[in-house]
């Protein structure tokens, strides 16, 4: 037999030698878990030790307050940052209150009152009693602005008291400068123009022009809290949105089936409420220029509407003799009765109190309008 298939003596010896070798288990100290460590160069080691030394550098004041460097500030959490900013703000308020007082003692009640006022002012809910500082206008304080061809039906003033918008029965809206009394701009109404009838037809027809605006009397005006939007409504059931700064027409909302009698913005938002003689209240979003919702409940036409910060508008019905507060989020309403005749106007004093005017004579409408006038022009009459 050929020796090609037989293992050589040398190979058998090597195999036996390999079998006889017994590997000893590695001691526990040499067991390494995870990736192997790569030995760094001396240059890398110097850089790492330098950066570690800088990142762990902490200074301490004698009073025990720790001052951290920029690396630790980057790792600051949101809650820690909020706490740090709050402490800085309180320290600033304490310093301001201390500078106002002659003695060196701090009045912590005054600081707490100041912080509470700042929170309410930021939320738009700060209220101050100003009724005792108001006085009736004198003859020299009354200014007459002329420009309308027909009776004025509604009025709105910008939040900064610089401009006023007035609407009339003709459908025109005029923008006034309150400082100078000058007419700034006129929002023209739509005019009817004649056109020839068809051959064989009966007489002539009429068509409207393409001017954006009202075709009938304007009964409601409202300006947003930031002075960006002017909303107008009236006969025809349409709600027009204008740019209060550039006087450009932005959008036209249609949805009411009867005359729009009142408009009101919700606080500092761009949510608009409109009431109509079709017994409904509609909600519009001016940020997206969309219709939101319709509120039902009045048994007759709605004459007036008002709203403050909360999403709870108040409306006055005409012949149903009710005042309703709408809880939009809860989808409910509160009904108030008491007047014996049609209710024509309503105004919110604050979130808990409102005042109404009716034809039964219990509250004079002139008094209501005077209160609204004081609200808008108090700085000119004081």
Tab-separated table of C-alpha atoms in Angstrom, residues 12 59 69 90 101 152 177 270 273 291 316 334 337 342 346 368 371 373:
chain	number	residue	atom	x	y	z
A	12	UNK	CA	1.531	12.009	14.852
A	59	UNK	CA	-14.259	77.667	42.679
A	69	UNK	CA	-17.640	77.005	34.537
A	90	UNK	CA	-36.252	87.921	42.673
A	101	UNK	CA	-37.057	102.699	50.447
A	152	UNK	CA	-72.643	106.765	13.039
A	177	UNK	CA	-56.119	109.991	14.208
A	270	UNK	CA	-57.025	86.352	17.345
A	273	UNK	CA	-66.861	86.171	18.155
A	291	UNK	CA	-64.711	79.118	10.758
A	316	UNK	CA	-77.584	90.116	25.093
A	334	UNK	CA	-75.519	80.422	31.824
A	337	UNK	CA	-83.103	86.991	33.261
A	342	UNK	CA	-85.647	94.119	24.995
A	346	UNK	CA	-74.016	94.518	27.395
A	368	UNK	CA	-73.834	102.683	29.413
A	371	UNK	CA	-69.019	104.194	30.554
A	373	UNK	CA	-66.554	106.169	26.213
